[in-house]
């Protein structure tokens, strides 16, 4: 909704300004904006991104850093809205009915969405030549923790106060099932952790001027002739030569795998919001 986007834009601008002045990691601001989606819906990401861009425009600092955080926000909230029935499309006011199930849904959504958002944003930073994958990911991961902790606190507080949380309502048939969610978690974790490890190893191995010098070093370290030495040498030399390319290709590969998993696991669900009930309309699932 326009008013929510405008409100989130102002909040995003102020939060980024305060964070910059206080030297608070901007990922923390991103985490707060993700948690704010519980109250204003996915428009929190759009407004927060607008506020970030406006802030950087005033400072003359619009660049790849602005783009990476914008990607992180939009991917995070977009996927979270898809994974969590407490945060998806629509405009109904909802109240948390079953806190354990609502919390579990939000936590699972935050973890999976956070993996993909962090990996996607770090990939953008890498491809743009702004930052290495592992350093960009390390900068953004605290935001996932902030989003999870603040969101959980908001759900628990709303339940204890007996108040509704204004969140959009899930669209029937669009939410992934448990097996699909688990598979996407595996792909997202493999993408993020694998790319971090590969990029970090490629960076360290890049200290050797040539692959011949690296081969001599590995031979002295692992020896020659054994299976371990052969496999270890092949892996390290491959990472040395193609590690950075593998990081670049990780995003298309993860994207295709995720699309295949979603296509295979797409199912219709009878009720999109089993853990919440409508404040207006009185719908009850019990």
PDB file of N, CA and C in Angstrom, residues 106-152:
ATOM      1  N   UNK A 106       7.623 -18.593  11.090  1.00  0.00           N
ATOM      2  CA  UNK A 106       8.425 -17.390  10.847  1.00  0.00           C
ATOM      3  C   UNK A 106       9.915 -17.713  10.902  1.00  0.00           C
ATOM      4  N   UNK A 107      10.325 -18.533  11.869  1.00  0.00           N
ATOM      5  CA  UNK A 107      11.742 -18.868  12.007  1.00  0.00           C
ATOM      6  C   UNK A 107      12.230 -19.643  10.787  1.00  0.00           C
ATOM      7  N   UNK A 108      11.450 -20.645  10.355  1.00  0.00           N
ATOM      8  CA  UNK A 108      11.835 -21.415   9.176  1.00  0.00           C
ATOM      9  C   UNK A 108      11.923 -20.508   7.949  1.00  0.00           C
ATOM     10  N   UNK A 109      10.914 -19.649   7.787  1.00  0.00           N
ATOM     11  CA  UNK A 109      10.937 -18.725   6.659  1.00  0.00           C
ATOM     12  C   UNK A 109      12.121 -17.787   6.708  1.00  0.00           C
ATOM     13  N   UNK A 110      12.450 -17.299   7.904  1.00  0.00           N
ATOM     14  CA  UNK A 110      13.584 -16.384   8.050  1.00  0.00           C
ATOM     15  C   UNK A 110      14.904 -17.068   7.703  1.00  0.00           C
ATOM     16  N   UNK A 111      15.064 -18.305   8.157  1.00  0.00           N
ATOM     17  CA  UNK A 111      16.307 -19.025   7.885  1.00  0.00           C
ATOM     18  C   UNK A 111      16.488 -19.269   6.386  1.00  0.00           C
ATOM     19  N   UNK A 112      15.455 -19.825   5.746  1.00  0.00           N
ATOM     20  CA  UNK A 112      15.573 -20.156   4.321  1.00  0.00           C
ATOM     21  C   UNK A 112      15.690 -18.890   3.479  1.00  0.00           C
ATOM     22  N   UNK A 113      14.809 -17.922   3.744  1.00  0.00           N
ATOM     23  CA  UNK A 113      14.866 -16.667   2.983  1.00  0.00           C
ATOM     24  C   UNK A 113      16.182 -15.945   3.222  1.00  0.00           C
ATOM     25  N   UNK A 114      16.680 -15.983   4.458  1.00  0.00           N
ATOM     26  CA  UNK A 114      17.949 -15.332   4.773  1.00  0.00           C
ATOM     27  C   UNK A 114      19.119 -15.954   4.031  1.00  0.00           C
ATOM     28  N   UNK A 115      19.102 -17.284   3.879  1.00  0.00           N
ATOM     29  CA  UNK A 115      20.167 -17.952   3.124  1.00  0.00           C
ATOM     30  C   UNK A 115      20.191 -17.477   1.676  1.00  0.00           C
ATOM     31  N   UNK A 116      19.021 -17.489   1.047  1.00  0.00           N
ATOM     32  CA  UNK A 116      18.954 -17.094  -0.361  1.00  0.00           C
ATOM     33  C   UNK A 116      19.260 -15.607  -0.543  1.00  0.00           C
ATOM     34  N   UNK A 117      18.719 -14.770   0.341  1.00  0.00           N
ATOM     35  CA  UNK A 117      18.937 -13.334   0.211  1.00  0.00           C
ATOM     36  C   UNK A 117      20.416 -12.987   0.382  1.00  0.00           C
ATOM     37  N   UNK A 118      21.052 -13.604   1.368  1.00  0.00           N
ATOM     38  CA  UNK A 118      22.472 -13.323   1.609  1.00  0.00           C
ATOM     39  C   UNK A 118      23.326 -13.808   0.450  1.00  0.00           C
ATOM     40  N   UNK A 119      23.033 -15.017  -0.028  1.00  0.00           N
ATOM     41  CA  UNK A 119      23.810 -15.555  -1.150  1.00  0.00           C
ATOM     42  C   UNK A 119      23.604 -14.716  -2.412  1.00  0.00           C
ATOM     43  N   UNK A 120      22.359 -14.333  -2.682  1.00  0.00           N
ATOM     44  CA  UNK A 120      22.080 -13.537  -3.883  1.00  0.00           C
ATOM     45  C   UNK A 120      22.763 -12.179  -3.818  1.00  0.00           C
ATOM     46  N   UNK A 121      22.704 -11.531  -2.668  1.00  0.00           N
ATOM     47  CA  UNK A 121      23.313 -10.216  -2.520  1.00  0.00           C
ATOM     48  C   UNK A 121      24.838 -10.304  -2.606  1.00  0.00           C
ATOM     49  N   UNK A 122      25.411 -11.314  -1.967  1.00  0.00           N
ATOM     50  CA  UNK A 122      26.866 -11.488  -2.037  1.00  0.00           C
ATOM     51  C   UNK A 122      27.302 -11.799  -3.460  1.00  0.00           C
ATOM     52  N   UNK A 123      26.480 -12.544  -4.183  1.00  0.00           N
ATOM     53  CA  UNK A 123      26.783 -12.851  -5.582  1.00  0.00           C
ATOM     54  C   UNK A 123      26.784 -11.576  -6.434  1.00  0.00           C
ATOM     55  N   UNK A 124      25.798 -10.708  -6.202  1.00  0.00           N
ATOM     56  CA  UNK A 124      25.750  -9.434  -6.929  1.00  0.00           C
ATOM     57  C   UNK A 124      26.997  -8.614  -6.653  1.00  0.00           C
ATOM     58  N   UNK A 125      27.403  -8.559  -5.388  1.00  0.00           N
ATOM     59  CA  UNK A 125      28.605  -7.804  -5.030  1.00  0.00           C
ATOM     60  C   UNK A 125      29.842  -8.383  -5.697  1.00  0.00           C
ATOM     61  N   UNK A 126      29.891  -9.709  -5.802  1.00  0.00           N
ATOM     62  CA  UNK A 126      31.042 -10.364  -6.428  1.00  0.00           C
ATOM     63  C   UNK A 126      31.088 -10.101  -7.929  1.00  0.00           C
ATOM     64  N   UNK A 127      29.949 -10.284  -8.595  1.00  0.00           N
ATOM     65  CA  UNK A 127      29.895 -10.101 -10.042  1.00  0.00           C
ATOM     66  C   UNK A 127      30.201  -8.648 -10.414  1.00  0.00           C
ATOM     67  N   UNK A 128      29.753  -7.719  -9.561  1.00  0.00           N
ATOM     68  CA  UNK A 128      29.996  -6.301  -9.829  1.00  0.00           C
ATOM     69  C   UNK A 128      31.426  -5.884  -9.491  1.00  0.00           C
ATOM     70  N   UNK A 129      32.196  -6.798  -8.902  1.00  0.00           N
ATOM     71  CA  UNK A 129      33.572  -6.482  -8.536  1.00  0.00           C
ATOM     72  C   UNK A 129      33.696  -5.584  -7.325  1.00  0.00           C
ATOM     73  N   UNK A 130      32.611  -5.478  -6.533  1.00  0.00           N
ATOM     74  CA  UNK A 130      32.613  -4.592  -5.376  1.00  0.00           C
ATOM     75  C   UNK A 130      33.269  -5.234  -4.156  1.00  0.00           C
ATOM     76  N   UNK A 131      33.055  -6.527  -3.998  1.00  0.00           N
ATOM     77  CA  UNK A 131      33.515  -7.205  -2.795  1.00  0.00           C
ATOM     78  C   UNK A 131      33.563  -8.698  -3.078  1.00  0.00           C
ATOM     79  N   UNK A 132      34.411  -9.404  -2.374  1.00  0.00           N
ATOM     80  CA  UNK A 132      34.446 -10.853  -2.516  1.00  0.00           C
ATOM     81  C   UNK A 132      33.202 -11.453  -1.874  1.00  0.00           C
ATOM     82  N   UNK A 133      32.845 -12.627  -2.333  1.00  0.00           N
ATOM     83  CA  UNK A 133      31.611 -13.262  -1.880  1.00  0.00           C
ATOM     84  C   UNK A 133      31.612 -13.466  -0.373  1.00  0.00           C
ATOM     85  N   UNK A 134      32.710 -13.992   0.168  1.00  0.00           N
ATOM     86  CA  UNK A 134      32.716 -14.337   1.592  1.00  0.00           C
ATOM     87  C   UNK A 134      32.671 -13.108   2.492  1.00  0.00           C
ATOM     88  N   UNK A 135      33.259 -12.002   2.065  1.00  0.00           N
ATOM     89  CA  UNK A 135      33.203 -10.798   2.889  1.00  0.00           C
ATOM     90  C   UNK A 135      31.821 -10.151   2.831  1.00  0.00           C
ATOM     91  N   UNK A 136      31.198 -10.151   1.642  1.00  0.00           N
ATOM     92  CA  UNK A 136      29.845  -9.601   1.517  1.00  0.00           C
ATOM     93  C   UNK A 136      28.853 -10.419   2.334  1.00  0.00           C
ATOM     94  N   UNK A 137      28.976 -11.740   2.283  1.00  0.00           N
ATOM     95  CA  UNK A 137      28.077 -12.595   3.048  1.00  0.00           C
ATOM     96  C   UNK A 137      28.262 -12.382   4.551  1.00  0.00           C
ATOM     97  N   UNK A 138      29.506 -12.245   4.984  1.00  0.00           N
ATOM     98  CA  UNK A 138      29.775 -12.021   6.404  1.00  0.00           C
ATOM     99  C   UNK A 138      29.179 -10.698   6.883  1.00  0.00           C
ATOM    100  N   UNK A 139      29.155  -9.695   6.010  1.00  0.00           N
ATOM    101  CA  UNK A 139      28.572  -8.406   6.381  1.00  0.00           C
ATOM    102  C   UNK A 139      27.056  -8.478   6.532  1.00  0.00           C
ATOM    103  N   UNK A 140      26.407  -9.363   5.760  1.00  0.00           N
ATOM    104  CA  UNK A 140      24.944  -9.406   5.730  1.00  0.00           C
ATOM    105  C   UNK A 140      24.330 -10.412   6.697  1.00  0.00           C
ATOM    106  N   UNK A 141      25.070 -11.436   7.073  1.00  0.00           N
ATOM    107  CA  UNK A 141      24.505 -12.478   7.937  1.00  0.00           C
ATOM    108  C   UNK A 141      23.981 -11.952   9.275  1.00  0.00           C
ATOM    109  N   UNK A 142      24.618 -10.938   9.898  1.00  0.00           N
ATOM    110  CA  UNK A 142      24.028 -10.410  11.142  1.00  0.00           C
ATOM    111  C   UNK A 142      22.613  -9.881  10.958  1.00  0.00           C
ATOM    112  N   UNK A 143      22.294  -9.394   9.769  1.00  0.00           N
ATOM    113  CA  UNK A 143      20.947  -8.913   9.506  1.00  0.00           C
ATOM    114  C   UNK A 143      19.916 -10.016   9.568  1.00  0.00           C
ATOM    115  N   UNK A 144      20.296 -11.233   9.165  1.00  0.00           N
ATOM    116  CA  UNK A 144      19.379 -12.377   9.263  1.00  0.00           C
ATOM    117  C   UNK A 144      19.062 -12.669  10.725  1.00  0.00           C
ATOM    118  N   UNK A 145      20.089 -12.616  11.568  1.00  0.00           N
ATOM    119  CA  UNK A 145      19.883 -12.843  12.998  1.00  0.00           C
ATOM    120  C   UNK A 145      18.980 -11.779  13.607  1.00  0.00           C
ATOM    121  N   UNK A 146      19.205 -10.528  13.237  1.00  0.00           N
ATOM    122  CA  UNK A 146      18.373  -9.432  13.750  1.00  0.00           C
ATOM    123  C   UNK A 146      16.926  -9.610  13.307  1.00  0.00           C
ATOM    124  N   UNK A 147      16.718  -9.936  12.047  1.00  0.00           N
ATOM    125  CA  UNK A 147      15.358 -10.133  11.532  1.00  0.00           C
ATOM    126  C   UNK A 147      14.647 -11.241  12.289  1.00  0.00           C
ATOM    127  N   UNK A 148      15.364 -12.335  12.561  1.00  0.00           N
ATOM    128  CA  UNK A 148      14.754 -13.444  13.285  1.00  0.00           C
ATOM    129  C   UNK A 148      14.397 -13.084  14.709  1.00  0.00           C
ATOM    130  N   UNK A 149      15.330 -12.483  15.425  1.00  0.00           N
ATOM    131  CA  UNK A 149      15.104 -12.166  16.837  1.00  0.00           C
ATOM    132  C   UNK A 149      14.011 -11.112  17.016  1.00  0.00           C
ATOM    133  N   UNK A 150      14.057 -10.052  16.229  1.00  0.00           N
ATOM    134  CA  UNK A 150      13.072  -8.983  16.354  1.00  0.00           C
ATOM    135  C   UNK A 150      11.685  -9.467  15.927  1.00  0.00           C
ATOM    136  N   UNK A 151      11.628 -10.267  14.859  1.00  0.00           N
ATOM    137  CA  UNK A 151      10.348 -10.795  14.409  1.00  0.00           C
ATOM    138  C   UNK A 151       9.711 -11.714  15.428  1.00  0.00           C
ATOM    139  N   UNK A 152      10.503 -12.597  16.015  1.00  0.00           N
ATOM    140  CA  UNK A 152       9.988 -13.493  17.055  1.00  0.00           C
ATOM    141  C   UNK A 152       9.489 -12.687  18.250  1.00  0.00           C
TER     142      UNK A 152
END
